[in-house]
Structures are given as C-alpha cells and as structure tokens.
Coordinates of C-alpha atoms in Angstrom, one line a residue:
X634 CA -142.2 41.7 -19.8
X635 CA -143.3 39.4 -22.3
X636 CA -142.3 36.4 -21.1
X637 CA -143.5 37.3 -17.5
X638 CA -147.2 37.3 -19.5
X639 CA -146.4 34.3 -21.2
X640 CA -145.5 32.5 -17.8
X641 CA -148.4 33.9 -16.2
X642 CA -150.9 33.4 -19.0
X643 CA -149.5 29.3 -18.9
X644 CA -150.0 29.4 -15.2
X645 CA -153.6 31.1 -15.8
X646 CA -154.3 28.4 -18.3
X647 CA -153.3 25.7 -16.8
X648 CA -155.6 26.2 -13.5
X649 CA -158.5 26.9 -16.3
X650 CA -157.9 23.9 -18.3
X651 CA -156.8 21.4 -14.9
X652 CA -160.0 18.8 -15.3
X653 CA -159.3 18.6 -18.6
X654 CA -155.3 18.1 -18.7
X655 CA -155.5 15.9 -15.4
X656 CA -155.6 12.6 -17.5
X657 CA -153.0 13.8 -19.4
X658 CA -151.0 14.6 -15.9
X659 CA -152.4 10.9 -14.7
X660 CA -150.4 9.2 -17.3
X661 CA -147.3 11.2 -17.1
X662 CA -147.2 10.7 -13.9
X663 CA -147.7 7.0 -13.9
X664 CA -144.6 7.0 -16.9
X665 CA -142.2 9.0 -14.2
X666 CA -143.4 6.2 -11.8
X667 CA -142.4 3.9 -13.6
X668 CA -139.3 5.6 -15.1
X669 CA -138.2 5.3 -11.1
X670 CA -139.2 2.4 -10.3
X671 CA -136.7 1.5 -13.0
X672 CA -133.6 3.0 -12.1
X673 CA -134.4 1.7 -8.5
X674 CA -134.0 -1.7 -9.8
X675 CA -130.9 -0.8 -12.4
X676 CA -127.6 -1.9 -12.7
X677 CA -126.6 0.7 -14.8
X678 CA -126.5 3.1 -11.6
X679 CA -123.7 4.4 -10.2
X680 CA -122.6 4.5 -6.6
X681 CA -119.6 6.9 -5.7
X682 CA -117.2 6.3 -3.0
X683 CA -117.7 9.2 -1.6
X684 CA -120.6 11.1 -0.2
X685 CA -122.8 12.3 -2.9
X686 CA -126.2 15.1 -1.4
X687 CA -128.6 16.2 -4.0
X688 CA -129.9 19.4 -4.0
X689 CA -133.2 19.0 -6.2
X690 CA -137.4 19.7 -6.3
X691 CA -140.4 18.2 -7.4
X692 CA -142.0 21.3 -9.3
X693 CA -140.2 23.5 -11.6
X694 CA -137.9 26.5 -10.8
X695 CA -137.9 28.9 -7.8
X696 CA -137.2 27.1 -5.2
X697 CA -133.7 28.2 -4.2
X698 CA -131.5 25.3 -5.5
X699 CA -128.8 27.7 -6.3
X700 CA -128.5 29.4 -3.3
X701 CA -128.8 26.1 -1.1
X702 CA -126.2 25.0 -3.5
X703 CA -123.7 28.2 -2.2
X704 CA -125.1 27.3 1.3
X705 CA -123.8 23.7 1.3
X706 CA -121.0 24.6 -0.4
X707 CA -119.7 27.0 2.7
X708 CA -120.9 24.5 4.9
X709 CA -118.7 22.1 3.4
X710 CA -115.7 24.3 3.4
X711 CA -116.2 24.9 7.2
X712 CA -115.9 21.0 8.0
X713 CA -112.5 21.3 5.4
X714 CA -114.1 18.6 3.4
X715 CA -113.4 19.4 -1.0
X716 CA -116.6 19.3 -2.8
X717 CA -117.4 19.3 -6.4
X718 CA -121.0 19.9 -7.9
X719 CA -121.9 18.0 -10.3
X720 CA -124.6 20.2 -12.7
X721 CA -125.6 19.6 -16.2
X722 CA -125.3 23.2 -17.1
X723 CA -128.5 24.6 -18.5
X724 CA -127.9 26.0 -22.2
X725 CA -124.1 25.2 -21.5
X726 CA -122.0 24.4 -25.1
X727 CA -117.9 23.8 -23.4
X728 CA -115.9 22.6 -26.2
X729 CA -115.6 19.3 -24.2
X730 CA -117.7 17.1 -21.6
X731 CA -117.0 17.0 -19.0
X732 CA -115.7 20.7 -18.4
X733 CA -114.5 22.4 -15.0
X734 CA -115.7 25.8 -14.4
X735 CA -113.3 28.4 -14.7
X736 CA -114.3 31.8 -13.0
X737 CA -113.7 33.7 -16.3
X738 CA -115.5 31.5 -18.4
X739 CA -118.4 33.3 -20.5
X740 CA -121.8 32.0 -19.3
X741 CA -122.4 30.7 -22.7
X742 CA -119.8 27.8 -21.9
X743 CA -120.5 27.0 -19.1
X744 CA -124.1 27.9 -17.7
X745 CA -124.8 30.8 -15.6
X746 CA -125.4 29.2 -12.8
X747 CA -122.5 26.9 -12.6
X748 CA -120.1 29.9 -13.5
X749 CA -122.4 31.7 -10.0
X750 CA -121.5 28.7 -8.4
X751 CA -117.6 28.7 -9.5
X752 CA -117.3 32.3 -8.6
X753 CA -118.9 32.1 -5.1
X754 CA -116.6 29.7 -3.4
X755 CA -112.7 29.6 -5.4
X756 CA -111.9 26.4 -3.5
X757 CA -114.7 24.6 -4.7
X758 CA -114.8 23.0 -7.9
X759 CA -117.8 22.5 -10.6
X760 CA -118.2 20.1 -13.4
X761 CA -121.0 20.8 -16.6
X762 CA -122.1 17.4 -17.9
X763 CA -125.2 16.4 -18.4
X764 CA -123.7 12.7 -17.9
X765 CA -123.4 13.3 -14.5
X766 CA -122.4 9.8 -14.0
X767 CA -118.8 10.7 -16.6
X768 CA -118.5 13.8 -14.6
X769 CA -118.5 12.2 -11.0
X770 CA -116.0 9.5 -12.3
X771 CA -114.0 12.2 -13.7
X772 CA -113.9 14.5 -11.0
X773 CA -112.7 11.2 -8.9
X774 CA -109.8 10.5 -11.1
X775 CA -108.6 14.3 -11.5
X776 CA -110.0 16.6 -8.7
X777 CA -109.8 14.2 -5.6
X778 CA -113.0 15.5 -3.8
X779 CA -114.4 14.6 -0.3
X780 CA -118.0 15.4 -1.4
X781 CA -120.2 15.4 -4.4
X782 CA -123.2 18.2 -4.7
X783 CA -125.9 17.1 -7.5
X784 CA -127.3 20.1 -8.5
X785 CA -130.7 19.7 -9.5
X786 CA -130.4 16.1 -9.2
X787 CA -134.0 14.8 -7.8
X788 CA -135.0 13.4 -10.9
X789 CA -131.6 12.3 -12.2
X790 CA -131.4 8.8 -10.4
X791 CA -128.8 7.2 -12.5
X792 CA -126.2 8.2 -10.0
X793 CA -126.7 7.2 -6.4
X794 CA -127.0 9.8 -3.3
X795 CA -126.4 9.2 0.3
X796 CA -128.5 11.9 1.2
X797 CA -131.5 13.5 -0.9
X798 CA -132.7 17.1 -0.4
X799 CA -135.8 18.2 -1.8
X800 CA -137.2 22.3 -2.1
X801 CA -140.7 23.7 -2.0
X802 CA -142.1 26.7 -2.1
X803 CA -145.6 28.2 -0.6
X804 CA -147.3 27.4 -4.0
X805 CA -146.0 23.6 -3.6
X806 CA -148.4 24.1 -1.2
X807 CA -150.9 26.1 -1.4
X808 CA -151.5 26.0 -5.2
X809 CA -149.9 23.0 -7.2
X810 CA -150.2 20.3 -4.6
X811 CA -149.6 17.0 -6.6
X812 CA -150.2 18.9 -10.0
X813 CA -148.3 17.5 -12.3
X814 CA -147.4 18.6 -15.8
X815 CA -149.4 19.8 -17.8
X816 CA -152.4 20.0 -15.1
X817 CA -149.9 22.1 -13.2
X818 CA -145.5 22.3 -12.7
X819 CA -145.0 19.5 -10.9
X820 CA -142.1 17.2 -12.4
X821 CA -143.4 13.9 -10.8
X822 CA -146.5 12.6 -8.3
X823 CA -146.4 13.4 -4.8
X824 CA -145.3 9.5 -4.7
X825 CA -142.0 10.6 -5.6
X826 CA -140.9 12.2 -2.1
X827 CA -140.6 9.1 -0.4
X828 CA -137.4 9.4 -1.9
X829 CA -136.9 11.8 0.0
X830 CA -134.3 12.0 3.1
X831 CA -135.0 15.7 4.2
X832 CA -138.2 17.8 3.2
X833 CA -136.6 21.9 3.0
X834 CA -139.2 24.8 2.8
X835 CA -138.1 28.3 1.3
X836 CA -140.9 30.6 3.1
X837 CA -140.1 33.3 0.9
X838 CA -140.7 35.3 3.5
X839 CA -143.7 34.7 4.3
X840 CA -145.6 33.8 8.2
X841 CA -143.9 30.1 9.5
X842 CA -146.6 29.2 11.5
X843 CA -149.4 29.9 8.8
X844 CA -147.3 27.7 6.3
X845 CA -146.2 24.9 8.7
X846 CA -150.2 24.3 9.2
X847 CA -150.3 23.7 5.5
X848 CA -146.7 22.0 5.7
X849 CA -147.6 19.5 8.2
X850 CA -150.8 18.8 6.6
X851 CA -148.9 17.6 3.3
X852 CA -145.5 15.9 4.2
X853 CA -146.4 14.4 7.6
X854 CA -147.1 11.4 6.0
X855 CA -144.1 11.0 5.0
X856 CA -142.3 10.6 8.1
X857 CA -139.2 12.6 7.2
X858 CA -137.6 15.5 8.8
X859 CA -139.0 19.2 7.8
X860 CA -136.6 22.6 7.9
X861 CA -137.1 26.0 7.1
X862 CA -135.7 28.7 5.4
X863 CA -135.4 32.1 3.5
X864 CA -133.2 33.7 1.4
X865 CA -132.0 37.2 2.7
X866 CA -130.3 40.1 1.3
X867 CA -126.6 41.0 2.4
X868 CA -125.8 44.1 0.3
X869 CA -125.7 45.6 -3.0
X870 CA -122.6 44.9 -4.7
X871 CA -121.3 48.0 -7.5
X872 CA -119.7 45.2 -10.5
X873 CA -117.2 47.7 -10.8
X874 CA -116.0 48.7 -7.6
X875 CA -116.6 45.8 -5.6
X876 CA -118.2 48.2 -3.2
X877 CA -120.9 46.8 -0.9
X878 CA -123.8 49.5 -0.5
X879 CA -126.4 48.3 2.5
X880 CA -128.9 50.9 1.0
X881 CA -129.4 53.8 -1.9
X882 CA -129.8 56.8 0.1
X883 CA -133.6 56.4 -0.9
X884 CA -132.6 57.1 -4.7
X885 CA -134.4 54.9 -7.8
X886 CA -133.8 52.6 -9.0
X887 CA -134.7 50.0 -11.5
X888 CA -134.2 46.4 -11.6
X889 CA -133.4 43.8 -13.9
X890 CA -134.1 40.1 -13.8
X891 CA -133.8 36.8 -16.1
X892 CA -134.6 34.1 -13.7
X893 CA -137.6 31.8 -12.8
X894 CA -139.4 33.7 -10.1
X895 CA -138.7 37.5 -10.8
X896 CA -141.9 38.6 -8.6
X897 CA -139.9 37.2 -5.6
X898 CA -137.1 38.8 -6.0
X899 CA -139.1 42.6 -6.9
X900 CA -140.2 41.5 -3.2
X901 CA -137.2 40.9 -1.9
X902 CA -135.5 43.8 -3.2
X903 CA -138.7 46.5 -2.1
X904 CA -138.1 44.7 1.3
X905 CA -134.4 45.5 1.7
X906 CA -134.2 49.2 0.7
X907 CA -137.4 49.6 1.8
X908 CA -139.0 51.0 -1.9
X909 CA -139.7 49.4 -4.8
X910 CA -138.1 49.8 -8.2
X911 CA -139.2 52.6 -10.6
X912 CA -139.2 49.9 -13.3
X913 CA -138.9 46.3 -13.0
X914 CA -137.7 44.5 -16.3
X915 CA -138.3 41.1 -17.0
X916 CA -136.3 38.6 -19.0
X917 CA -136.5 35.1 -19.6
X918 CA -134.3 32.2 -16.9
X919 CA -131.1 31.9 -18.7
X920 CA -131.5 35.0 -20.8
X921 CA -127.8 35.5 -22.1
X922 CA -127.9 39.6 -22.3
X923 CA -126.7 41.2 -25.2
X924 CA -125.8 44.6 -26.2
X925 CA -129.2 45.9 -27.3
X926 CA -130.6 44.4 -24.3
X927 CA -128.8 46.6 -22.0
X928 CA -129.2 49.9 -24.3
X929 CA -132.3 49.5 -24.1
X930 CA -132.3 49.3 -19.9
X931 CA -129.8 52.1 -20.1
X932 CA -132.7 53.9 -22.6
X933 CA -135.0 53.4 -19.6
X934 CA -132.9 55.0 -17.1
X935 CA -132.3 57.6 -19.1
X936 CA -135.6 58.3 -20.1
X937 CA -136.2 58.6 -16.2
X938 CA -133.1 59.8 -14.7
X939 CA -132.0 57.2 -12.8
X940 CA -128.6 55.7 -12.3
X941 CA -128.9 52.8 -10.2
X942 CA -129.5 49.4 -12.5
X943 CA -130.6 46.4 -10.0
X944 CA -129.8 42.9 -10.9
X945 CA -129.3 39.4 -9.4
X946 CA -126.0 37.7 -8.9
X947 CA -126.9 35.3 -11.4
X948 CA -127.6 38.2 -14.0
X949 CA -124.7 40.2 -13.0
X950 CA -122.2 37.2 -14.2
X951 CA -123.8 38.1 -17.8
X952 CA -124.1 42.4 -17.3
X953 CA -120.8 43.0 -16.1
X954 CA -119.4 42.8 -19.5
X955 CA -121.1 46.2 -20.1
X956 CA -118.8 48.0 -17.8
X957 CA -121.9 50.4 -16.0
X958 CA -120.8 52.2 -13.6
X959 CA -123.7 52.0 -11.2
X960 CA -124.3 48.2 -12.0
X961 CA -125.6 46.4 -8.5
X962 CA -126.4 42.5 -7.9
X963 CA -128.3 42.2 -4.8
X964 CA -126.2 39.5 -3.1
X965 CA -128.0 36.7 -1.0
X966 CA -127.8 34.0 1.1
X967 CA -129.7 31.3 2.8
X968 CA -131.0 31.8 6.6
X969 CA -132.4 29.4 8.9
X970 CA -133.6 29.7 12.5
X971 CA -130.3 29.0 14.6
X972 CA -131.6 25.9 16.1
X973 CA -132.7 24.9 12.8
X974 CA -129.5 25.2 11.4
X975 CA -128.0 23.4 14.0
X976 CA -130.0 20.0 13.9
X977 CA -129.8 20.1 10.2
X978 CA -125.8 20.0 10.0
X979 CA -125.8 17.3 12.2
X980 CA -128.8 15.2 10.4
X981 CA -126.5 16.2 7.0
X982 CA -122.7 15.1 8.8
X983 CA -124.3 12.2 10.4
X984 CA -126.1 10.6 7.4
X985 CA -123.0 11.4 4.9
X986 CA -120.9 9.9 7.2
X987 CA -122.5 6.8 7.5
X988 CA -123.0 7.0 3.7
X989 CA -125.8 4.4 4.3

C-alpha cells in the first residue's frame, strides 16, 4: 500500500510541478533525440537474418507488453514458425549471460516475467540479456529460431527490427500526451513514434469510440496503422490443483498484486466475478515475495475469514512456493475485434516476410 501512495504521490507531483520540470523534460528529450538519431546512423547495429518484431511503449509500464508478448508468441506457434524473445530480464542475476529460461527456474534468475513468458508457451524459447544483440547471435547459433520477439525493445535500437510495435494506454492519451520524464512518464518525445510501424491501443476496458476520438486526434499524423485491444479474464487458476474456477460462488476474496498498474487489474478482477476484493494488497512491480510477506496476507485473511488469495499470473510464479491451498492467478489474454485481428496478422506476416 505504500508504494501505491508513493506512485500516486510522484504522479500527483509531477502534474503539480509540470511548468517547472518541463525544461528539464525539454532537454531530456532533445538527449533521447539525439541518442536515436545516433543509432540510426550506427554501424555498431545489428541486423538479424531473421525476422525480428518488437513489442515496446513510449511511457513507462502498464501497457500490456507482457501479455502481447504471450499473444504473439501463440500467434507464432499457429503459423509453426520457432520464436525466441529476446528480454533483458528486469532484476534478473543467471549465473551466466546470455541464459535460456528454464520453467523451474526461481524468478530471481531469471526475471518474473521471462520465467511467465517460459511457462506460457513450452515450445517457445526465451533468452535474459541485457545485450540483446549477444543474445540474438546466440540464440542463432544454438536455438535455430524462425522469429525474434524484443521484449520491451522500443528504446533499445542497437539491434534492428523488421517490424516495430508500440503500446498506449487511455492516459497516453488523455493525461501524459508528450510528457516526458520528469514533467510526466513518457520515455522519449512524441517524435519518437515515427518509428513506429503499427500504433496498438490497450482500452482497458474502457468506451472505443470515446477513445478513438482522442486516438485519431494524436497518431493520425503519423500515418500508420491503429488496432485495438483489451486484455480479458479466462479463469481463476487454483496453483495447486490446476483447477480452473470461472467464478467464487460469490465468496471473498482478497487480492494480491506487485505489478505496475494494480488499479487495473482490482478492475479487471471486480469486473469478472462481478464483486470486488475484501482487501486489495499492493506491492511493488518485481516484488520477489518472501515468507513474511505472505504471513502477513495469510494474517489478513485470517483476521477476516476468507480463504480465497487473488493474484496475477506474474505473481503467482513467485507465491506458489507457499504451497496455499486456495492460491488463484487470474489468467488473461489479449482480445481484439475479430476483424481487427484479422487485418493485423496479415499486416504482421506480410511485413515479416518481406523483412523490408
């Protein structure tokens, strides 16, 4: 809960202090400029012979990389094409770079979403390295892949990509339009998406054609194509049993979280049982859980009779050790419109084909 006040508190401050902190943003925005205006010119990039899509965004977290991520990673499966992501592995220490993801590696090695990533498609492989350019040539020499995914690669231009995907959220939006650290959590100007190939908008849910108004408004300009999507609940998954559960029977709950947007996915969560948690508790992104952690969630449910604990897939890679009983990760996936869908696998096998 803490660091939920701390995030909101930096949020709070930063739209207080924004005239202030926007010369600050000016100049860091002209350095990441000209940071890519170098590595467009460098010959210290790398090109891989083989189809390389990054999956990145312009503002920090919650934007759905991971889940887009699992989404092209089935997608690729279905065409029978191997891919490998190549991800630096936030707070990952592997004895050695670069280091394929086992599914029964601890989180600690290898990163909890890589290890998320591992787990949710056995045929696909993933490589931690924050020299993504080693990993890539690795994976080439040992893994023989069809396909590299860039996780969180937007930013990281030293290795080339035949196809470049970039998030947004509402907020991209509708609050932090071209704000740019520290004025707001933009990473980089709004000059930055004519990198772009493909502009992807998480609605989280919320009204199309209200956003689209706003959409069209900001990234017509650009002249690139615009999808849609959300990220839906499937079922709840017991870490124990492997049971799927489509509801509780109406019975509390409370839910734990240590990612970057944890309102969104209280929302998402009161949306699919149709209730809201009797406690929500908040962790930091990346929070590796340890023992007292979880006595003290089980000290909550206690406290209030409950036996349901509520987590996210990412979470659950780090709460299963625990052993709970009633331990359930909400599992997800990404949904577009079907004709949506549709015109953006063929935009994807078209354009990595071509590998122009």
């Amino acid at each position: 809960m803490a660091w939920l006040i701390i995030m909101s508190d930096l949020i709070s401050w930063q739209k207080k202090l924004c005239p202030a902190l926007w010369p600050i943003s000016l100049l860091y925005g002209l350095g990441m400029r000209l940071r890519s205006t170098y590595w467009a010119h460098s010959t210290h990039t790398w090109n891989p012979p083989i189809p390389c899509i990054s999956v990145g965004n312009i503002s920090w977290g919650g934007t759905g990389k991971t889940p887009f991520c699992q989404y092209l990673l089935k997608l690729s499966l279905k065409y029978n094409l191997r891919p490998v992501i190549l991800t630096r592995g936030y707070k990952a220490s592997p004895p050695v770079y670069p280091h394929l993801v086992q599914v029964n590696d601890d989180p600690k090695t290898c990163g909890d979403e890589p290890l998320l990533l591992a787990a949710s498609h056995a045929q696909a492989k993933v490589v931690v390295d924050p020299n993504r350019t080693r990993a890539g040539k690795w994976a080439i020499a040992n893994l023989d892949p069809d396909l590299f995914i860039l996780d969180d690669g937007f930013q990281h231009q030293k290795l080339h990509r035949h196809l470049n995907l970039v998030l947004f959220s509402p907020n991209d939006f509708l609050i932090h339009w071209n704000k740019v650290i520290p004025a707001g959590p933009w990473r980089e100007p709004k000059t930055a998406l004519n990198r772009a190939d493909i502009f992807l908008i998480n609605t989280w849910n919320r009204d199309r054609q209200t956003l689209a108004t706003y959409v069209a408004r900001k990234l017509t300009p650009f002249n690139k194509p615009i999808f849609y999507f959300r990220i839906c609940p499937r079922a709840l998954i017991n870490l124990n049993t492997q049971t799927r559960h489509p509801h509780l029977n109406n019975e509390p709950y409370i839910l734990v979280t240590g990612i970057a947007n944890p309102k969104k996915v209280l929302s998402t969560i009161t949306h699919f049982l149709g209730y809201p948690p009797k406690n929500h508790l908040f962790f930091p992104d990346h929070h590796h859980f340890e023992k007292k952690d979880f006595e003290h969630i089980l000290q909550l449910a206690h406290n209030d009779k409950i036996k349901h604990i509520v987590c996210t897939t990412k979470d659950a890679l780090k709460l299963k050790k625990f052993t709970y009983p009633h331990l359930l990760a909400l599992e997800i996936e990404v949904q577009f419109d079907t004709e949506d869908e549709q015109r953006f696998e063929q935009i994807l096998l078209k354009k990595i084909s071509r590998q122009d």
